[in-house]
PDB file of C-alpha atoms in Angstrom:
ATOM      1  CA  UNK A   5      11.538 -89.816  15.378  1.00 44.00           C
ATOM      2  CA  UNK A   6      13.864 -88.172  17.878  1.00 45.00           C
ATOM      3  CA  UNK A   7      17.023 -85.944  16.262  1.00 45.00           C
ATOM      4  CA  UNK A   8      19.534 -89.019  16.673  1.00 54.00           C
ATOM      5  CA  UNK A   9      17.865 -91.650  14.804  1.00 88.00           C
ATOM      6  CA  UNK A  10      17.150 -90.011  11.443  1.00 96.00           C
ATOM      7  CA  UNK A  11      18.669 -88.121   7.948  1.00 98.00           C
ATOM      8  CA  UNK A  12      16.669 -86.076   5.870  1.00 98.00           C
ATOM      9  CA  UNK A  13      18.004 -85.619   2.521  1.00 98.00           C
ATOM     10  CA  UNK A  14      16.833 -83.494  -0.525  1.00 97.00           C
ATOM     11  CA  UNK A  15      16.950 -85.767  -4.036  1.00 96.00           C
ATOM     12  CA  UNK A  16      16.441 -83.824  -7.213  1.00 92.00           C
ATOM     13  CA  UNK A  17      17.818 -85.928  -9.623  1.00 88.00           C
ATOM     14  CA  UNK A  18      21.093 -84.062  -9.827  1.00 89.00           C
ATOM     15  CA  UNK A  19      24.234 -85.831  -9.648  1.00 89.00           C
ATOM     16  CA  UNK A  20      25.292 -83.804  -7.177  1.00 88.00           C
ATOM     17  CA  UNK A  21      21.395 -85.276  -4.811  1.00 92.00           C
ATOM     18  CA  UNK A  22      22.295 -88.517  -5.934  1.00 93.00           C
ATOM     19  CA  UNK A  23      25.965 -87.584  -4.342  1.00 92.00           C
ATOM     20  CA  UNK A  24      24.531 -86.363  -1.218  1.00 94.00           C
ATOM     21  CA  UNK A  25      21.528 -89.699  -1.474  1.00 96.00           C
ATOM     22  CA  UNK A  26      24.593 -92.147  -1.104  1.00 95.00           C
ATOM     23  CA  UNK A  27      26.487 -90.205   1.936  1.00 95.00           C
ATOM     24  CA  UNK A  28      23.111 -90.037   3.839  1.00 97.00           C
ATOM     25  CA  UNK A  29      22.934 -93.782   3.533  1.00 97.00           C
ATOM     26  CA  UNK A  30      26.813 -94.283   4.402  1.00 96.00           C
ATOM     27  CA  UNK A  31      26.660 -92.259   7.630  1.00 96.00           C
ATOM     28  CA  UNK A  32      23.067 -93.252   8.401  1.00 97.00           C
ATOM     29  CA  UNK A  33      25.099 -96.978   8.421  1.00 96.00           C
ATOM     30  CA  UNK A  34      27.643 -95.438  10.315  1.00 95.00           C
ATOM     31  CA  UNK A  35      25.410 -93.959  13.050  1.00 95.00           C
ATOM     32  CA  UNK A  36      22.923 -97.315  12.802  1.00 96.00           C
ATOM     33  CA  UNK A  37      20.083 -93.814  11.820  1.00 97.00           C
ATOM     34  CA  UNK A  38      17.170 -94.390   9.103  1.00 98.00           C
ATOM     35  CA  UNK A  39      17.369 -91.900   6.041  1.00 98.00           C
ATOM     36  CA  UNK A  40      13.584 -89.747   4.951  1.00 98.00           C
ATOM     37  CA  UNK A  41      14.510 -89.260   0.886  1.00 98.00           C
ATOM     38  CA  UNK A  42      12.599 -86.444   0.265  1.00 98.00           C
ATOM     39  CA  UNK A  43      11.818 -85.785  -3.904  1.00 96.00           C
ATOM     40  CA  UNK A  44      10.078 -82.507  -3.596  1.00 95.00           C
ATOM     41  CA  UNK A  45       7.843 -81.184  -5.867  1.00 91.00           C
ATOM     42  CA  UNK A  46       6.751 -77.588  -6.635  1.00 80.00           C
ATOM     43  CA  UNK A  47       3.842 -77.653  -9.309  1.00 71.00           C
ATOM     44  CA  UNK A  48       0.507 -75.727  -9.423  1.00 61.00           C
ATOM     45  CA  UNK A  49      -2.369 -78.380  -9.108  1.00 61.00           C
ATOM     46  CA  UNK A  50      -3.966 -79.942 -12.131  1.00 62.00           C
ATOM     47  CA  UNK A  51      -6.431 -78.290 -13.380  1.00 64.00           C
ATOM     48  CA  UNK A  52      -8.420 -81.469 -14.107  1.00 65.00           C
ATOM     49  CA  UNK A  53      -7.907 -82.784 -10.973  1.00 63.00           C
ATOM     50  CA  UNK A  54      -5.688 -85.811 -12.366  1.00 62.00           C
ATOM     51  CA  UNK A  55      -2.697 -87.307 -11.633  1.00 63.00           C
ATOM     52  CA  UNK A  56       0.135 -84.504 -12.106  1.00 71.00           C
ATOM     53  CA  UNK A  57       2.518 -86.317 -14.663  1.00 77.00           C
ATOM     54  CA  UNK A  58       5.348 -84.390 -12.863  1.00 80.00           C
ATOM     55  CA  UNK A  59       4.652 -85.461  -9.612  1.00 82.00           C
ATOM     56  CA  UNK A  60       5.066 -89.108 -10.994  1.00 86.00           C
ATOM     57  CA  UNK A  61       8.146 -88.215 -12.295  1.00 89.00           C
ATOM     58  CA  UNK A  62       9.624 -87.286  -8.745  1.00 89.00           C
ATOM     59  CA  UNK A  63       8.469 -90.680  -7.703  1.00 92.00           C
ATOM     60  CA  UNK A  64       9.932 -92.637 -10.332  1.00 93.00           C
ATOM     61  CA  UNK A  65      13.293 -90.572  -9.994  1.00 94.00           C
ATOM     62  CA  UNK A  66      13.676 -91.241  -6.470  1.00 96.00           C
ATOM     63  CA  UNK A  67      13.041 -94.792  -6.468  1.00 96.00           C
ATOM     64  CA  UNK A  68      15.472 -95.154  -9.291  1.00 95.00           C
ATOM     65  CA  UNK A  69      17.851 -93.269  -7.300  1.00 95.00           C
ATOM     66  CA  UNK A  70      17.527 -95.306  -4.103  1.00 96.00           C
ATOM     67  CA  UNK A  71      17.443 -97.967  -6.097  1.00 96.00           C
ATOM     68  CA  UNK A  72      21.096 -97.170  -8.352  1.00 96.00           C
ATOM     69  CA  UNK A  73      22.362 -97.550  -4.223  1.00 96.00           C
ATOM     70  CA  UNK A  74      22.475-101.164  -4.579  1.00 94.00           C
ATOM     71  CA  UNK A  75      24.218-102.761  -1.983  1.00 94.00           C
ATOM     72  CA  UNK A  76      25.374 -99.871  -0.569  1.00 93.00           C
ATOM     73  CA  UNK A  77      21.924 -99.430   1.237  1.00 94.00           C
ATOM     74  CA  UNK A  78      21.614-103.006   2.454  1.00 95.00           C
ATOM     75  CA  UNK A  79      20.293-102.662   6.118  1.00 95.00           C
ATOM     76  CA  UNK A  80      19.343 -98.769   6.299  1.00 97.00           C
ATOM     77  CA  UNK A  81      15.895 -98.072   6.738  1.00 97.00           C
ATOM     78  CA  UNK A  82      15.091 -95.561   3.835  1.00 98.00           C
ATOM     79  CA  UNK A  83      11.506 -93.733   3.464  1.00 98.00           C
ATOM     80  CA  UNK A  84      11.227 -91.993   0.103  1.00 97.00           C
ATOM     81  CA  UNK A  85       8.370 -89.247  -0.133  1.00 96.00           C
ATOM     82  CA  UNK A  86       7.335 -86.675  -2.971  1.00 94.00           C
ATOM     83  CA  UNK A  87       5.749 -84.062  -0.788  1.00 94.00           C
ATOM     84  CA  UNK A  88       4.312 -81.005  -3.062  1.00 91.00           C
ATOM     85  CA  UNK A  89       5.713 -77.496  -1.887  1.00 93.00           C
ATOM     86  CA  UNK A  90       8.773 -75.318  -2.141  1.00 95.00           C
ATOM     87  CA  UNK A  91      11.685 -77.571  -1.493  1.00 95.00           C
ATOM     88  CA  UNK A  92      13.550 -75.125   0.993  1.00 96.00           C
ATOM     89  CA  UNK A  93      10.410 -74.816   3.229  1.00 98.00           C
ATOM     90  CA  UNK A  94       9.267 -77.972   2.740  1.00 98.00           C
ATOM     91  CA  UNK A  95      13.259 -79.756   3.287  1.00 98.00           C
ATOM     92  CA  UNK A  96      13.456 -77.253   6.373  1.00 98.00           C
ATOM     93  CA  UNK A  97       9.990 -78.534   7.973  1.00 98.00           C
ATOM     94  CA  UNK A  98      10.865 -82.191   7.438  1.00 98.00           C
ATOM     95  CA  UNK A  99      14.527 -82.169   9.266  1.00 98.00           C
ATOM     96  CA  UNK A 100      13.047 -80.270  12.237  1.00 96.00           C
ATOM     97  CA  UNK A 101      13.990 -82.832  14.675  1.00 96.00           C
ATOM     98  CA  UNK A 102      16.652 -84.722  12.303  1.00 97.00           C
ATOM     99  CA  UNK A 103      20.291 -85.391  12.788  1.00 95.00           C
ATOM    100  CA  UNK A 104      20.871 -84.109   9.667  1.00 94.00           C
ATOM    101  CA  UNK A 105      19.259 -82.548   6.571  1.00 97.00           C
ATOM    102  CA  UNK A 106      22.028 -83.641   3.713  1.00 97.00           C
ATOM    103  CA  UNK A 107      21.450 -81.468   0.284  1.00 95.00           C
ATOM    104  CA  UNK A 108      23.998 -81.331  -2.820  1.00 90.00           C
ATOM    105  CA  UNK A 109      25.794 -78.672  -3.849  1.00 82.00           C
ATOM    106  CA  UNK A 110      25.242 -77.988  -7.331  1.00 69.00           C
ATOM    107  CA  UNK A 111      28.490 -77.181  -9.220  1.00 57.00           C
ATOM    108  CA  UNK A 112      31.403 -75.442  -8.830  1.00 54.00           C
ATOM    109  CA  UNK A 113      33.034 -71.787  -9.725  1.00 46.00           C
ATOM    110  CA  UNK A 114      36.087 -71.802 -11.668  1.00 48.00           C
ATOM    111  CA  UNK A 115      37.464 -69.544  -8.067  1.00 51.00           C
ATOM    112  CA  UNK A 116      37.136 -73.028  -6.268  1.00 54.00           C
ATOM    113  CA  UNK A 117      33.793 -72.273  -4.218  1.00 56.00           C
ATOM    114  CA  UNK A 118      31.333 -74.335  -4.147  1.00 56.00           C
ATOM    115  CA  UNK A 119      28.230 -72.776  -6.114  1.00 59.00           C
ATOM    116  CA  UNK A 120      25.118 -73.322  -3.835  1.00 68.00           C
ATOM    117  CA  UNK A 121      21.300 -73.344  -5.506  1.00 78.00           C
ATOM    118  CA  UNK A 122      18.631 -70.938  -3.657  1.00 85.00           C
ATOM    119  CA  UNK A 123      17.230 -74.692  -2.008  1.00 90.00           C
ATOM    120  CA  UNK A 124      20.794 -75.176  -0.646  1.00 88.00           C
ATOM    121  CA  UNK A 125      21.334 -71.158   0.664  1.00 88.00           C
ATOM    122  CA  UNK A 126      17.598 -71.386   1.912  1.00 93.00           C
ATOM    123  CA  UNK A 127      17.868 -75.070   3.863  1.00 94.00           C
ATOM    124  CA  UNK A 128      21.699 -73.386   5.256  1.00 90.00           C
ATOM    125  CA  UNK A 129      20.059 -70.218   6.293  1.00 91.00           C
ATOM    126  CA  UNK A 130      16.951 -71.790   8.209  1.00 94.00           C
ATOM    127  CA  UNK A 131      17.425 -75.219   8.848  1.00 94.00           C
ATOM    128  CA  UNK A 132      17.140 -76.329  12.844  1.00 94.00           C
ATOM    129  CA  UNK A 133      19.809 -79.349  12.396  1.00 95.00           C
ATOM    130  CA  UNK A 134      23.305 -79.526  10.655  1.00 93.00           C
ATOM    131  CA  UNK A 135      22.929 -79.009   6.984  1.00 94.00           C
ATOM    132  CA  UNK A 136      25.249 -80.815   5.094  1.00 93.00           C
ATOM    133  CA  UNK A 137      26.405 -79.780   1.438  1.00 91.00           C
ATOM    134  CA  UNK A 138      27.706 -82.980  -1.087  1.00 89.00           C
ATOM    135  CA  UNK A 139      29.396 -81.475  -3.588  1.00 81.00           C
ATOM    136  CA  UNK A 140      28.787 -83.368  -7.338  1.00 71.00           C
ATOM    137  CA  UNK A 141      31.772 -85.719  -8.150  1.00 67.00           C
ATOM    138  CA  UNK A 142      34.071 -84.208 -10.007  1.00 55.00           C
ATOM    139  CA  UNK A 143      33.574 -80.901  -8.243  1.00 57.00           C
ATOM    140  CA  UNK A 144      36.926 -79.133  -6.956  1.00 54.00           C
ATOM    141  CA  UNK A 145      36.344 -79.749  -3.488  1.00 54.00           C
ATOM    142  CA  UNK A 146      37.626 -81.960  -0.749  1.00 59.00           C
ATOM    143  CA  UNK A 147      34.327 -83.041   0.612  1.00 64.00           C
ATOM    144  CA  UNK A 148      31.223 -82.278   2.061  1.00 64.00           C
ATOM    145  CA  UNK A 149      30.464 -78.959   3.917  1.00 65.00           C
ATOM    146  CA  UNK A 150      28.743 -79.305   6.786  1.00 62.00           C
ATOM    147  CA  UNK A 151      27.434 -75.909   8.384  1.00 61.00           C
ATOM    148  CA  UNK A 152      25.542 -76.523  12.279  1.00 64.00           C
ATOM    149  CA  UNK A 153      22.201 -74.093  12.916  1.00 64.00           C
ATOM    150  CA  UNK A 154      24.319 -71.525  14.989  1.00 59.00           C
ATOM    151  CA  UNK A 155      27.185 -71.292  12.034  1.00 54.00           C
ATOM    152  CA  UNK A 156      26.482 -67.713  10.349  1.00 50.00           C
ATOM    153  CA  UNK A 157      25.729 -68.188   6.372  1.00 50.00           C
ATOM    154  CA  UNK A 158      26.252 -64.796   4.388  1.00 48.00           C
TER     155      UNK A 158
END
Protein backbone atom coordinates (compact mmCIF):
# COMPACT_ATOMS: atom_id res chain seq x y z
CA UNK A 1 0.00 0.00 0.00
CA UNK A 2 1.45 3.39 -0.86
CA UNK A 3 0.95 6.39 2.03
CA UNK A 4 -2.26 7.82 0.14
CA UNK A 5 -4.43 4.91 -0.02
CA UNK A 6 -4.53 3.69 3.58
CA UNK A 7 -5.49 4.51 7.65
CA UNK A 8 -4.09 2.69 10.33
CA UNK A 9 -5.97 2.94 13.43
CA UNK A 10 -5.35 1.57 17.02
CA UNK A 11 -8.84 -0.16 18.56
CA UNK A 12 -8.71 -1.04 22.21
CA UNK A 13 -12.08 -1.23 23.07
CA UNK A 14 -12.21 2.21 24.61
CA UNK A 15 -14.83 4.53 23.73
CA UNK A 16 -12.55 6.90 23.00
CA UNK A 17 -10.80 3.72 19.87
CA UNK A 18 -14.18 3.16 18.99
CA UNK A 19 -14.30 7.25 18.57
CA UNK A 20 -11.22 7.35 16.62
CA UNK A 21 -12.55 3.55 14.62
CA UNK A 22 -15.55 5.65 13.18
CA UNK A 23 -13.43 8.93 12.02
CA UNK A 24 -10.89 6.57 10.27
CA UNK A 25 -13.78 5.15 8.33
CA UNK A 26 -15.43 8.75 7.69
CA UNK A 27 -12.25 10.28 6.23
CA UNK A 28 -11.05 7.01 4.70
CA UNK A 29 -14.74 7.68 2.71
CA UNK A 30 -13.76 11.04 2.30
CA UNK A 31 -10.33 10.38 0.74
CA UNK A 32 -11.89 7.04 -1.23
CA UNK A 33 -8.49 5.26 1.34
CA UNK A 34 -8.99 1.60 2.94
CA UNK A 35 -8.70 1.56 6.88
CA UNK A 36 -5.96 -1.51 8.67
CA UNK A 37 -7.99 -1.84 12.33
CA UNK A 38 -5.34 -2.88 14.29
CA UNK A 39 -6.55 -4.71 17.97
CA UNK A 40 -3.16 -5.16 19.47
CA UNK A 41 -2.30 -7.48 21.87
CA UNK A 42 0.51 -7.59 24.48
CA UNK A 43 0.42 -11.07 26.34
CA UNK A 44 3.27 -13.50 27.25
CA UNK A 45 2.68 -16.79 25.19
CA UNK A 46 0.72 -19.68 26.59
CA UNK A 47 2.43 -21.77 28.33
CA UNK A 48 0.55 -24.77 26.90
CA UNK A 49 0.87 -23.71 23.64
CA UNK A 50 -3.06 -23.11 23.22
CA UNK A 51 -5.14 -20.66 22.03
CA UNK A 52 -4.50 -17.41 24.29
CA UNK A 53 -8.16 -16.66 25.53
CA UNK A 54 -7.06 -12.96 25.45
CA UNK A 55 -5.97 -12.86 22.13
CA UNK A 56 -9.58 -14.07 21.17
CA UNK A 57 -10.89 -11.45 23.02
CA UNK A 58 -9.09 -8.70 20.82
CA UNK A 59 -10.64 -10.45 17.91
CA UNK A 60 -14.04 -10.59 19.03
CA UNK A 61 -13.79 -6.84 20.26
CA UNK A 62 -12.73 -5.57 17.06
CA UNK A 63 -15.13 -7.23 14.94
CA UNK A 64 -17.85 -6.08 17.23
CA UNK A 65 -16.49 -2.72 16.93
CA UNK A 66 -16.32 -2.62 13.13
CA UNK A 67 -19.26 -4.16 13.20
CA UNK A 68 -21.37 -1.37 15.82
CA UNK A 69 -20.18 0.98 12.37
CA UNK A 70 -23.13 -0.15 10.57
CA UNK A 71 -23.82 1.75 7.70
CA UNK A 72 -21.45 4.13 8.34
CA UNK A 73 -18.73 1.76 6.82
CA UNK A 74 -20.69 0.77 3.73
CA UNK A 75 -18.05 0.88 0.84
CA UNK A 76 -14.62 1.29 2.87
CA UNK A 77 -12.37 -1.44 2.60
CA UNK A 78 -11.55 -2.32 6.34
CA UNK A 79 -8.78 -5.08 7.37
CA UNK A 80 -9.00 -5.87 11.08
CA UNK A 81 -5.80 -7.65 12.60
CA UNK A 82 -4.80 -8.70 16.29
CA UNK A 83 -1.06 -8.61 15.90
CA UNK A 84 0.75 -9.68 19.38
CA UNK A 85 3.36 -6.96 20.59
CA UNK A 86 3.54 -3.63 22.34
CA UNK A 87 0.89 -1.51 20.77
CA UNK A 88 3.13 1.71 20.35
CA UNK A 89 5.84 -0.28 18.43
CA UNK A 90 3.72 -2.44 16.89
CA UNK A 91 0.90 0.76 15.78
CA UNK A 92 4.21 2.70 14.75
CA UNK A 93 5.55 -0.28 12.40
CA UNK A 94 2.14 -0.80 10.79
CA UNK A 95 1.46 3.07 9.66
CA UNK A 96 4.99 3.29 8.22
CA UNK A 97 3.85 4.13 4.84
CA UNK A 98 0.09 5.16 5.91
CA UNK A 99 -1.76 8.37 5.46
CA UNK A 100 -2.58 8.28 8.78
CA UNK A 101 -2.22 6.32 12.05
CA UNK A 102 -5.66 7.54 13.98
CA UNK A 103 -5.45 6.59 17.96
CA UNK A 104 -7.98 7.91 20.79
CA UNK A 105 -7.27 10.01 23.33
CA UNK A 106 -8.22 8.61 26.49
CA UNK A 107 -9.96 11.15 28.78
CA UNK A 108 -9.73 14.42 29.74
CA UNK A 109 -8.13 16.72 32.73
CA UNK A 110 -10.43 18.83 34.58
CA UNK A 111 -7.56 21.92 33.10
CA UNK A 112 -9.16 21.12 29.59
CA UNK A 113 -6.13 19.03 28.06
CA UNK A 114 -6.57 16.21 26.59
CA UNK A 115 -5.00 13.28 28.80
CA UNK A 116 -2.93 11.06 26.36
CA UNK A 117 -2.10 7.10 27.35
CA UNK A 118 1.79 6.05 27.00
CA UNK A 119 0.38 4.17 23.36
CA UNK A 120 -0.88 7.65 22.30
CA UNK A 121 2.56 9.80 23.62
CA UNK A 122 4.63 6.79 22.14
CA UNK A 123 2.70 6.52 18.45
CA UNK A 124 2.97 10.91 18.65
CA UNK A 125 6.59 10.76 19.50
CA UNK A 126 7.70 8.11 16.75
CA UNK A 127 5.22 7.68 14.29
CA UNK A 128 6.47 8.37 10.38
CA UNK A 129 2.81 9.68 9.24
CA UNK A 130 0.29 12.19 10.86
CA UNK A 131 -0.95 10.83 14.10
CA UNK A 132 -4.26 11.74 14.79
CA UNK A 133 -5.78 11.92 18.46
CA UNK A 134 -10.00 11.28 18.77
CA UNK A 135 -10.83 12.45 21.82
CA UNK A 136 -13.83 10.11 23.70
CA UNK A 137 -17.30 11.79 23.26
CA UNK A 138 -18.08 13.72 25.85
CA UNK A 139 -14.51 14.87 26.30
CA UNK A 140 -14.01 18.83 26.59
CA UNK A 141 -12.52 19.23 23.37
CA UNK A 142 -13.40 20.58 19.99
CA UNK A 143 -12.10 17.73 17.96
CA UNK A 144 -9.46 15.66 16.94
CA UNK A 145 -5.72 16.60 17.30
CA UNK A 146 -3.82 15.88 14.62
CA UNK A 147 0.10 16.27 15.17
CA UNK A 148 2.37 15.64 11.49
CA UNK A 149 5.98 13.61 12.08
CA UNK A 150 8.01 16.97 12.08
CA UNK A 151 5.48 18.65 14.87
CA UNK A 152 7.66 18.59 18.25
CA UNK A 153 5.68 16.49 21.12
CA UNK A 154 7.03 17.37 24.75
Amino acid sequence: MNSESHIVVGVDGSPAAKAALAWAVAEAKRTNASVLALSVCHLAPSADGGTDPFAEMHRRDLIAAVDALGTAADGVRIDQETPQGKAGPVLVERSADAAFLVVGGHGDHRSGVLVMSSVTTYCLRHARCSVVVIPAEGARHDGPLMLRPETPVR
